[in-house]
mmCIF file of C-alpha atoms in Angstrom:
data_model
loop_
_atom_site.group_PDB
_atom_site.id
_atom_site.type_symbol
_atom_site.label_atom_id
_atom_site.label_comp_id
_atom_site.label_asym_id
_atom_site.label_seq_id
_atom_site.Cartn_x
_atom_site.Cartn_y
_atom_site.Cartn_z
ATOM 1 C CA MET N 1456 109.110 131.311 101.631
ATOM 2 C CA THR N 1457 107.811 128.185 103.672
ATOM 3 C CA THR N 1458 110.591 125.847 103.550
ATOM 4 C CA VAL N 1459 109.032 121.606 103.455
ATOM 5 C CA ASP N 1460 111.265 119.884 104.760
ATOM 6 C CA THR N 1461 111.816 117.017 101.753
ATOM 7 C CA ALA N 1462 113.424 114.377 104.098
ATOM 8 C CA ALA N 1463 110.324 113.574 105.879
ATOM 9 C CA ILE N 1464 108.546 113.207 103.079
ATOM 10 C CA GLU N 1465 109.193 109.397 102.032
ATOM 11 C CA PHE N 1466 108.776 107.720 97.969
ATOM 12 C CA GLY N 1467 108.322 104.500 97.567
ATOM 13 C CA LEU N 1468 107.814 102.086 94.596
ATOM 14 C CA ASP N 1469 104.579 99.413 94.226
ATOM 15 C CA THR N 1470 104.185 96.779 92.466
ATOM 16 C CA PHE N 1471 101.803 93.293 91.974
ATOM 17 C CA GLY N 1472 104.103 91.068 90.669
ATOM 18 C CA ASP N 1473 102.849 91.717 86.936
ATOM 19 C CA ILE N 1474 103.767 89.123 84.276
ATOM 20 C CA PRO N 1475 106.701 91.033 82.731
ATOM 21 C CA ARG N 1476 108.312 89.915 78.961
ATOM 22 C CA LYS N 1477 111.844 88.819 78.143
ATOM 23 C CA GLU N 1478 113.522 90.437 75.280
ATOM 24 C CA ASP N 1479 112.340 88.127 73.187
ATOM 25 C CA GLY N 1480 108.473 88.849 73.625
ATOM 26 C CA ALA N 1481 107.865 85.889 75.767
ATOM 27 C CA LEU N 1482 106.411 86.388 78.994
ATOM 28 C CA PHE N 1483 107.514 85.243 81.918
ATOM 29 C CA THR N 1484 106.229 82.455 84.107
ATOM 30 C CA HIS N 1485 104.954 83.393 87.429
ATOM 31 C CA ALA N 1486 107.937 81.677 89.246
ATOM 32 C CA GLU N 1487 110.528 84.311 86.896
ATOM 33 C CA ALA N 1488 108.329 87.268 87.634
ATOM 34 C CA ILE N 1489 108.604 86.923 91.282
ATOM 35 C CA ARG N 1490 112.295 86.390 91.646
ATOM 36 C CA ALA N 1491 112.003 89.380 89.189
ATOM 37 C CA THR N 1492 110.548 90.976 91.836
ATOM 38 C CA LEU N 1493 112.941 90.405 93.801
ATOM 39 C CA GLU N 1494 115.721 91.612 91.720
ATOM 40 C CA GLU N 1495 113.842 95.165 91.349
ATOM 41 C CA ALA N 1496 113.278 95.781 95.033
ATOM 42 C CA LYS N 1497 117.429 95.194 95.440
ATOM 43 C CA LEU N 1498 117.241 98.091 93.059
ATOM 44 C CA ALA N 1499 115.153 100.121 94.406
ATOM 45 C CA ASP N 1500 117.107 99.504 97.712
ATOM 46 C CA ALA N 1501 120.885 100.226 96.549
ATOM 47 C CA ILE N 1502 119.585 103.930 94.832
ATOM 48 C CA GLY N 1503 117.972 104.924 98.107
ATOM 49 C CA VAL N 1504 114.363 104.431 97.798
ATOM 50 C CA ASP N 1505 112.436 104.850 100.911
ATOM 51 C CA ALA N 1506 109.946 102.073 100.143
ATOM 52 C CA PHE N 1507 108.243 98.504 98.718
ATOM 53 C CA THR N 1508 104.798 98.222 98.539
ATOM 54 C CA VAL N 1509 104.081 94.839 97.106
ATOM 55 C CA GLY N 1510 99.830 93.984 95.895
ATOM 56 C CA GLU N 1511 97.881 90.575 96.867
ATOM 57 C CA HIS N 1512 96.353 89.636 93.944
ATOM 58 C CA HIS N 1513 94.708 85.967 92.905
ATOM 59 C CA ARG N 1514 94.788 86.469 88.884
ATOM 60 C CA PRO N 1515 96.602 84.959 86.090
ATOM 61 C CA ASP N 1516 98.065 88.257 85.108
ATOM 62 C CA TYR N 1517 99.602 88.974 88.875
ATOM 63 C CA ALA N 1518 102.214 86.416 90.315
ATOM 64 C CA ILE N 1519 102.198 87.870 93.835
ATOM 65 C CA ALA N 1520 99.205 85.986 96.370
ATOM 66 C CA SER N 1521 100.869 86.439 98.728
ATOM 67 C CA PRO N 1522 102.641 89.728 100.172
ATOM 68 C CA PRO N 1523 104.404 88.726 103.537
ATOM 69 C CA THR N 1524 106.249 85.969 101.778
ATOM 70 C CA MET N 1525 107.404 87.853 99.210
ATOM 71 C CA LEU N 1526 108.257 90.734 101.165
ATOM 72 C CA ALA N 1527 109.593 88.242 103.586
ATOM 73 C CA GLY N 1528 112.270 87.282 100.563
ATOM 74 C CA ILE N 1529 113.261 91.362 100.350
ATOM 75 C CA ALA N 1530 113.935 91.706 103.564
ATOM 76 C CA THR N 1531 116.950 89.552 103.652
ATOM 77 C CA ALA N 1532 118.345 90.714 100.320
ATOM 78 C CA THR N 1533 117.783 94.657 101.276
ATOM 79 C CA GLN N 1534 119.188 96.685 104.210
ATOM 80 C CA ARG N 1535 116.705 100.050 104.141
ATOM 81 C CA LEU N 1536 113.700 99.519 102.416
ATOM 82 C CA LYS N 1537 110.246 100.323 104.436
ATOM 83 C CA LEU N 1538 108.215 97.108 103.196
ATOM 84 C CA ALA N 1539 104.205 97.009 102.778
ATOM 85 C CA SER N 1540 101.188 95.032 101.220
ATOM 86 C CA GLY N 1541 99.949 97.368 99.195
ATOM 87 C CA VAL N 1542 97.212 95.836 99.969
ATOM 88 C CA THR N 1543 96.143 92.881 102.321
ATOM 89 C CA VAL N 1544 92.838 92.372 101.055
ATOM 90 C CA LEU N 1545 91.551 92.237 104.888
ATOM 91 C CA SER N 1546 87.860 91.178 104.380
ATOM 92 C CA SER N 1547 88.708 87.487 103.473
ATOM 93 C CA ASP N 1548 92.105 87.469 105.537
ATOM 94 C CA ASP N 1549 92.330 86.973 109.602
ATOM 95 C CA PRO N 1550 93.160 89.826 110.867
ATOM 96 C CA VAL N 1551 95.049 87.060 114.040
ATOM 97 C CA ARG N 1552 96.498 85.452 110.965
ATOM 98 C CA VAL N 1553 97.645 88.723 109.094
ATOM 99 C CA PHE N 1554 99.520 90.492 112.509
ATOM 100 C CA GLU N 1555 101.476 86.872 112.528
ATOM 101 C CA GLN N 1556 103.238 87.388 109.780
ATOM 102 C CA PHE N 1557 103.810 91.064 109.539
ATOM 103 C CA ALA N 1558 105.164 90.608 113.068
ATOM 104 C CA THR N 1559 107.319 88.059 111.735
ATOM 105 C CA LEU N 1560 108.379 90.378 108.622
ATOM 106 C CA ASP N 1561 109.005 93.081 111.300
ATOM 107 C CA ALA N 1562 111.574 90.920 113.214
ATOM 108 C CA LEU N 1563 113.337 89.619 109.762
ATOM 109 C CA SER N 1564 113.368 93.724 108.215
ATOM 110 C CA ASN N 1565 114.779 95.005 111.570
ATOM 111 C CA GLY N 1566 111.302 96.684 111.961
ATOM 112 C CA ARG N 1567 110.549 98.036 108.431
ATOM 113 C CA ALA N 1568 107.498 95.676 107.766
ATOM 114 C CA GLU N 1569 104.118 98.130 107.320
ATOM 115 C CA VAL N 1570 100.909 97.016 106.582
ATOM 116 C CA ILE N 1571 98.728 98.413 104.188
ATOM 117 C CA LEU N 1572 94.812 97.299 104.584
ATOM 118 C CA GLY N 1573 92.127 97.138 101.928
ATOM 119 C CA ARG N 1574 88.703 95.590 100.479
ATOM 120 C CA GLY N 1575 91.507 95.394 97.646
ATOM 121 C CA SER N 1576 90.415 96.132 93.744
ATOM 122 C CA PHE N 1577 89.000 92.472 92.877
ATOM 123 C CA THR N 1578 87.256 90.286 94.942
ATOM 124 C CA GLU N 1579 88.442 87.046 93.557
ATOM 125 C CA SER N 1580 89.784 86.039 97.325
ATOM 126 C CA PHE N 1581 85.824 85.468 97.882
ATOM 127 C CA PRO N 1582 85.209 82.536 96.632
ATOM 128 C CA LEU N 1583 88.581 81.346 96.659
ATOM 129 C CA PHE N 1584 88.596 81.514 100.644
ATOM 130 C CA GLY N 1585 84.739 80.792 101.380
ATOM 131 C CA TYR N 1586 83.666 84.003 101.887
ATOM 132 C CA ASN N 1587 80.490 85.504 100.274
ATOM 133 C CA LEU N 1588 80.429 88.828 98.469
ATOM 134 C CA GLU N 1589 76.951 89.533 100.196
ATOM 135 C CA ASP N 1590 78.971 90.431 102.747
ATOM 136 C CA TYR N 1591 81.642 92.442 101.654
ATOM 137 C CA ASN N 1592 81.150 95.746 103.575
ATOM 138 C CA GLN N 1593 80.373 93.540 106.784
ATOM 139 C CA LEU N 1594 83.635 91.815 106.648
ATOM 140 C CA PHE N 1595 85.836 94.280 106.024
ATOM 141 C CA GLU N 1596 84.708 96.733 108.929
ATOM 142 C CA GLU N 1597 83.997 93.779 111.595
ATOM 143 C CA LYS N 1598 87.680 92.808 110.637
ATOM 144 C CA LEU N 1599 89.602 96.277 110.640
ATOM 145 C CA GLY N 1600 88.017 96.472 114.199
ATOM 146 C CA LEU N 1601 89.249 93.602 115.200
ATOM 147 C CA TRP N 1602 93.012 94.666 113.193
ATOM 148 C CA ALA N 1603 92.643 98.169 115.757
ATOM 149 C CA GLU N 1604 93.097 95.810 118.918
ATOM 150 C CA VAL N 1605 95.078 93.268 117.788
ATOM 151 C CA VAL N 1606 97.590 95.850 116.411
ATOM 152 C CA LYS N 1607 98.026 96.960 120.670
ATOM 153 C CA GLU N 1608 99.870 93.869 121.219
ATOM 154 C CA GLU N 1609 97.844 92.963 124.324
ATOM 155 C CA PRO N 1610 95.545 90.160 124.902
ATOM 156 C CA VAL N 1611 92.340 90.428 123.026
ATOM 157 C CA THR N 1612 88.345 90.021 124.115
ATOM 158 C CA TRP N 1613 86.491 90.205 120.832
ATOM 159 C CA SER N 1614 83.958 88.564 119.416
ATOM 160 C CA GLY N 1615 82.055 89.366 116.193
ATOM 161 C CA GLN N 1616 79.848 87.653 113.066
ATOM 162 C CA THR N 1617 82.696 86.898 110.643
ATOM 163 C CA ARG N 1618 84.800 84.797 112.848
ATOM 164 C CA ALA N 1619 85.157 83.302 115.729
ATOM 165 C CA ALA N 1620 85.112 85.293 119.102
ATOM 166 C CA LEU N 1621 88.926 85.670 121.066
ATOM 167 C CA ASN N 1622 88.714 85.336 124.636
ATOM 168 C CA ASN N 1623 91.878 87.155 126.318
ATOM 169 C CA ALA N 1624 93.731 86.056 123.700
ATOM 170 C CA ASP N 1625 97.341 86.799 123.154
ATOM 171 C CA LEU N 1626 99.216 87.192 119.667
ATOM 172 C CA TYR N 1627 102.903 85.892 119.286
ATOM 173 C CA PRO N 1628 105.707 86.877 117.983
ATOM 174 C CA LYS N 1629 105.702 90.658 119.666
ATOM 175 C CA THR N 1630 106.942 93.451 117.364
ATOM 176 C CA GLU N 1631 109.574 95.597 119.069
ATOM 177 C CA HIS N 1632 108.869 99.011 118.306
ATOM 178 C CA GLY N 1633 104.440 98.418 116.696
ATOM 179 C CA LEU N 1634 103.043 97.466 113.299
ATOM 180 C CA THR N 1635 102.679 100.870 111.426
ATOM 181 C CA THR N 1636 99.483 100.481 110.053
ATOM 182 C CA TRP N 1637 97.756 102.313 106.727
ATOM 183 C CA VAL N 1638 94.759 101.648 104.876
ATOM 184 C CA GLY N 1639 93.987 101.913 101.518
ATOM 185 C CA VAL N 1640 91.585 104.366 100.467
ATOM 186 C CA GLY N 1641 89.447 104.871 96.433
ATOM 187 C CA GLY N 1642 86.978 107.546 96.588
ATOM 188 C CA SER N 1643 85.035 106.216 99.821
ATOM 189 C CA PRO N 1644 84.127 109.214 102.355
ATOM 190 C CA GLU N 1645 83.213 107.106 104.795
ATOM 191 C CA SER N 1646 86.124 104.551 104.473
ATOM 192 C CA VAL N 1647 88.190 107.487 104.902
ATOM 193 C CA VAL N 1648 86.727 108.804 108.428
ATOM 194 C CA ARG N 1649 87.275 104.891 109.313
ATOM 195 C CA THR N 1650 90.236 105.295 109.019
ATOM 196 C CA ALA N 1651 90.716 108.487 111.052
ATOM 197 C CA LYS N 1652 88.435 106.968 113.665
ATOM 198 C CA TYR N 1653 91.392 104.198 114.115
ATOM 199 C CA GLY N 1654 94.263 106.433 114.422
ATOM 200 C CA PHE N 1655 95.332 104.758 110.461
ATOM 201 C CA GLY N 1656 97.151 106.417 108.583
ATOM 202 C CA LEU N 1657 95.214 106.820 104.702
ATOM 203 C CA MET N 1658 97.021 105.842 101.954
ATOM 204 C CA LEU N 1659 94.770 106.809 98.591
ATOM 205 C CA ALA N 1660 94.636 104.884 95.700
ATOM 206 C CA ILE N 1661 94.382 107.214 92.018
ATOM 207 C CA ILE N 1662 94.534 105.114 89.593
ATOM 208 C CA GLY N 1663 92.525 107.724 87.666
ATOM 209 C CA GLY N 1664 91.496 110.939 87.127
ATOM 210 C CA ALA N 1665 92.911 114.452 88.424
ATOM 211 C CA PRO N 1666 95.294 114.214 91.751
ATOM 212 C CA VAL N 1667 93.224 117.073 92.752
ATOM 213 C CA ARG N 1668 90.004 115.361 93.017
ATOM 214 C CA PHE N 1669 91.388 113.886 96.422
ATOM 215 C CA LYS N 1670 92.219 116.905 98.411
ATOM 216 C CA PRO N 1671 88.791 116.945 100.014
ATOM 217 C CA TYR N 1672 89.201 113.750 101.125
ATOM 218 C CA VAL N 1673 92.756 114.933 102.351
ATOM 219 C CA ASP N 1674 90.888 117.814 104.074
ATOM 220 C CA LEU N 1675 88.437 114.770 106.044
ATOM 221 C CA TYR N 1676 91.339 113.090 107.066
ATOM 222 C CA LYS N 1677 92.008 115.711 108.949
ATOM 223 C CA GLN N 1678 88.916 116.847 110.307
ATOM 224 C CA ALA N 1679 87.709 113.803 111.213
ATOM 225 C CA SER N 1680 91.014 112.621 113.305
ATOM 226 C CA ALA N 1681 90.897 116.031 115.272
ATOM 227 C CA GLN N 1682 87.209 115.134 116.586
ATOM 228 C CA PHE N 1683 88.186 111.797 117.161
ATOM 229 C CA GLY N 1684 90.405 112.765 119.284
ATOM 230 C CA THR N 1685 93.346 110.160 116.972
ATOM 231 C CA THR N 1686 96.655 110.606 115.119
ATOM 232 C CA ALA N 1687 96.084 111.870 111.256
ATOM 233 C CA HIS N 1688 99.380 110.949 110.210
ATOM 234 C CA PRO N 1689 100.903 111.997 107.004
ATOM 235 C CA VAL N 1690 98.532 111.353 104.439
ATOM 236 C CA GLY N 1691 99.834 108.583 101.815
ATOM 237 C CA VAL N 1692 99.269 108.698 97.949
ATOM 238 C CA HIS N 1693 99.243 104.615 95.851
ATOM 239 C CA SER N 1694 99.389 105.911 91.443
ATOM 240 C CA PRO N 1695 100.317 104.060 88.541
ATOM 241 C CA GLY N 1696 103.681 105.348 86.204
ATOM 242 C CA PHE N 1697 106.578 104.669 84.305
ATOM 243 C CA VAL N 1698 109.974 106.286 83.624
ATOM 244 C CA ALA N 1699 112.569 106.191 80.463
ATOM 245 C CA ASP N 1700 115.039 108.129 79.639
ATOM 246 C CA THR N 1701 112.413 109.914 76.869
ATOM 247 C CA ASP N 1702 108.744 110.850 76.941
ATOM 248 C CA GLU N 1703 107.709 109.646 73.527
ATOM 249 C CA GLU N 1704 109.894 105.994 74.413
ATOM 250 C CA ALA N 1705 108.175 105.972 77.686
ATOM 251 C CA ARG N 1706 104.842 106.448 75.834
ATOM 252 C CA GLU N 1707 105.411 104.176 73.256
ATOM 253 C CA LEU N 1708 106.874 101.702 75.884
ATOM 254 C CA ILE N 1709 103.708 101.169 77.718
ATOM 255 C CA PHE N 1710 100.858 102.160 75.060
ATOM 256 C CA GLU N 1711 99.883 99.038 73.361
ATOM 257 C CA GLU N 1712 100.496 96.914 76.815
ATOM 258 C CA TYR N 1713 99.038 99.166 79.146
ATOM 259 C CA ALA N 1714 95.779 99.421 76.643
ATOM 260 C CA ALA N 1715 95.516 95.821 76.275
ATOM 261 C CA ALA N 1716 95.326 95.109 80.491
ATOM 262 C CA GLN N 1717 92.828 97.370 80.672
ATOM 263 C CA HIS N 1718 90.894 96.263 77.892
ATOM 264 C CA ARG N 1719 90.953 93.023 79.875
ATOM 265 C CA ILE N 1720 90.017 94.265 83.132
ATOM 266 C CA GLY N 1721 87.919 96.668 81.568
ATOM 267 C CA LYS N 1722 85.526 93.073 79.894
ATOM 268 C CA THR N 1723 84.337 92.231 83.402
ATOM 269 C CA ARG N 1724 83.447 96.035 84.503
ATOM 270 C CA GLY N 1725 82.247 96.946 80.884
ATOM 271 C CA TRP N 1726 85.226 99.578 80.924
ATOM 272 C CA PRO N 1727 85.674 100.893 76.943
ATOM 273 C CA PRO N 1728 88.471 100.269 74.832
ATOM 274 C CA LEU N 1729 91.726 103.070 75.642
ATOM 275 C CA THR N 1730 92.218 105.150 73.021
ATOM 276 C CA ARG N 1731 95.133 106.202 72.316
ATOM 277 C CA SER N 1732 93.714 110.250 73.094
ATOM 278 C CA ARG N 1733 92.497 108.928 76.261
ATOM 279 C CA PHE N 1734 95.718 107.646 77.471
ATOM 280 C CA GLU N 1735 97.099 110.427 75.958
ATOM 281 C CA SER N 1736 94.260 112.220 78.357
ATOM 282 C CA GLU N 1737 94.937 110.395 81.410
ATOM 283 C CA ILE N 1738 98.986 111.306 81.028
ATOM 284 C CA SER N 1739 98.192 115.186 80.599
ATOM 285 C CA ARG N 1740 95.646 115.664 83.073
ATOM 286 C CA GLY N 1741 94.956 112.435 85.341
ATOM 287 C CA ALA N 1742 96.190 110.221 87.599
ATOM 288 C CA LEU N 1743 99.080 108.398 85.064
ATOM 289 C CA THR N 1744 102.529 109.711 85.454
ATOM 290 C CA VAL N 1745 104.094 108.669 82.956
ATOM 291 C CA GLY N 1746 107.763 110.372 81.321
ATOM 292 C CA SER N 1747 111.338 110.952 81.298
ATOM 293 C CA PRO N 1748 112.462 111.452 84.876
ATOM 294 C CA GLU N 1749 111.966 115.809 84.085
ATOM 295 C CA THR N 1750 107.906 115.032 82.998
ATOM 296 C CA VAL N 1751 107.487 112.641 86.047
ATOM 297 C CA ALA N 1752 108.985 114.521 88.987
ATOM 298 C CA ALA N 1753 107.374 117.171 87.727
ATOM 299 C CA LYS N 1754 103.988 115.878 88.064
ATOM 300 C CA ILE N 1755 104.598 114.069 91.052
ATOM 301 C CA ALA N 1756 105.961 117.013 92.471
ATOM 302 C CA ASN N 1757 102.847 119.205 91.834
ATOM 303 C CA THR N 1758 100.711 115.944 93.361
ATOM 304 C CA VAL N 1759 102.592 116.377 96.409
ATOM 305 C CA ARG N 1760 102.167 119.690 96.641
ATOM 306 C CA THR N 1761 98.594 119.726 96.367
ATOM 307 C CA LEU N 1762 97.762 116.892 98.813
ATOM 308 C CA ASP N 1763 100.139 118.211 101.521
ATOM 309 C CA LEU N 1764 100.990 114.684 101.426
ATOM 310 C CA GLY N 1765 103.652 112.127 103.755
ATOM 311 C CA ARG N 1766 104.321 109.874 100.614
ATOM 312 C CA TYR N 1767 103.734 108.849 97.609
ATOM 313 C CA ASP N 1768 104.388 105.660 96.031
ATOM 314 C CA MET N 1769 104.292 104.735 92.370
ATOM 315 C CA VAL N 1770 102.910 101.632 90.656
ATOM 316 C CA TYR N 1771 105.811 101.165 87.836
ATOM 317 C CA SER N 1772 104.160 97.601 86.736
ATOM 318 C CA THR N 1773 100.776 98.023 86.427
ATOM 319 C CA VAL N 1774 100.674 99.149 83.409
ATOM 320 C CA GLY N 1775 100.554 95.942 81.426
ATOM 321 C CA HIS N 1776 103.300 93.241 80.714
ATOM 322 C CA ILE N 1777 106.159 95.323 79.452
ATOM 323 C CA PRO N 1778 109.770 93.851 79.728
ATOM 324 C CA HIS N 1779 111.620 93.506 82.053
ATOM 325 C CA ALA N 1780 114.157 95.314 81.419
ATOM 326 C CA ALA N 1781 112.516 98.477 81.116
ATOM 327 C CA ARG N 1782 110.965 97.647 84.563
ATOM 328 C CA MET N 1783 114.543 97.775 85.837
ATOM 329 C CA ARG N 1784 115.126 100.863 84.098
ATOM 330 C CA SER N 1785 111.996 102.887 85.062
ATOM 331 C CA VAL N 1786 112.921 101.616 88.895
ATOM 332 C CA GLU N 1787 116.237 103.106 88.448
ATOM 333 C CA LEU N 1788 115.670 106.550 86.553
ATOM 334 C CA TYR N 1789 112.866 106.569 89.498
ATOM 335 C CA GLY N 1790 115.725 105.954 92.472
ATOM 336 C CA THR N 1791 118.200 107.842 90.917
ATOM 337 C CA LYS N 1792 116.700 111.512 89.089
ATOM 338 C CA VAL N 1793 112.726 111.182 89.665
ATOM 339 C CA VAL N 1794 113.008 111.973 93.208
ATOM 340 C CA PRO N 1795 115.893 113.925 93.964
ATOM 341 C CA LEU N 1796 114.206 115.956 91.252
ATOM 342 C CA VAL N 1797 111.085 115.857 93.439
ATOM 343 C CA ARG N 1798 112.552 117.154 96.959
ATOM 344 C CA ASP N 1799 114.215 120.110 94.926
ATOM 345 C CA MET N 1800 110.628 120.902 93.518
ATOM 346 C CA ILE N 1801 109.220 120.901 96.697
ATOM 347 C CA ALA N 1802 111.953 122.226 98.926
ATOM 348 C CA ASP N 1803 110.447 125.594 98.792
ATOM 349 C CA THR N 1804 106.634 126.017 98.316
#
C-alpha cells in the first residue's frame, strides 16, 4: 500500500460570476452577482478551501468580465485562498497588460496570485476587442510565446504579427516570488504539448464525459515535459459540480436551471435540449459531480486517483441561475465536508 500525501493536493472552487436568483425568484443584477461572488469567496477562505478561481466572460448570463479586478477585491477580503483566473482569454488580451495586472494582484494578496491562460470557451471577446476570429490559433500561439518571456521578469525582446514588437522592454511591478502559470486545455493534444514545452502547469477542463478519457492527456503532458526537459507540474482539473445535503435535493435544485443554461448555449452550438435521462447519465458516468457530500466526495476522489491530480477545482456555479443561498450552502458543504472526505478516501491507495 502506498501512502499518498493528501496535504499536497489542492481543492478549489471556480465560478464565472453566474447570475443567481433571489429568494423570490428574481435574478440578481450584475452588480449584485459580483458582490455575491465576493461573499462566496470569503466563505471559502474561512472554511479552508485552497483556491478560488474566476473566469472571464462577456455575456449577459455571467457577471465577471475582468478577473484581475474581481480577484483584487477578493484578495483584500481573504487571507489564504490562492487566487486564479479561470481562464484569462489571452488571445484577445495583451500579455504585457495581463502581467502587470496579476503582478499587482500578487502584491495585494501577499503572493497568492495565479494565472490560468486559455483560448476561452466563447468567442465574444474577439469582436469586442477588435480581433479577427480567423486569427484564433495564431493569436494564442504568439501571445503564449510572449507570455513565456514576460513571466521571466527580465527585459523582453520579442516580435510577432499580432502586436507591436518589444525591444529590451522591462515590466513593472516585479513580483516577490514569480507568478504561477497554468494553461487551460479542453482536449487538444497539441495544446498539451505546447503547455509542456513552456513548462507551465496543465489545467484540464472536463465539462462532459467520463474523466478517465483525459488520462492520455496527463500521460502526454508528462512525456512531453520529459522530452523538452521542462518541469511536469502536478496536473489540475476544472469540472462542474454542486453539493447539497442529499442527492435528491442537489439534483432537484439544479436540473431545470442546468437544462435551461445548456439550452441557451446549445442554441449557438447545435446541442440538443438536455433530457432528464441524459442529465442523470452525466451525473452517474460523466463529468457532472452533483449530490450529497458523500456522493460528490467519492466521485472527486475517483477522478483525483484516476488522473493523479495535484489540484481539483469544482465549478460550483455553472449550473444555471441557482439561488444564492443554495450556492452558499454548496460552498459550505464543499469546504467543510467534501474536501475532508476526499482526503480521507485517497489517503491510502
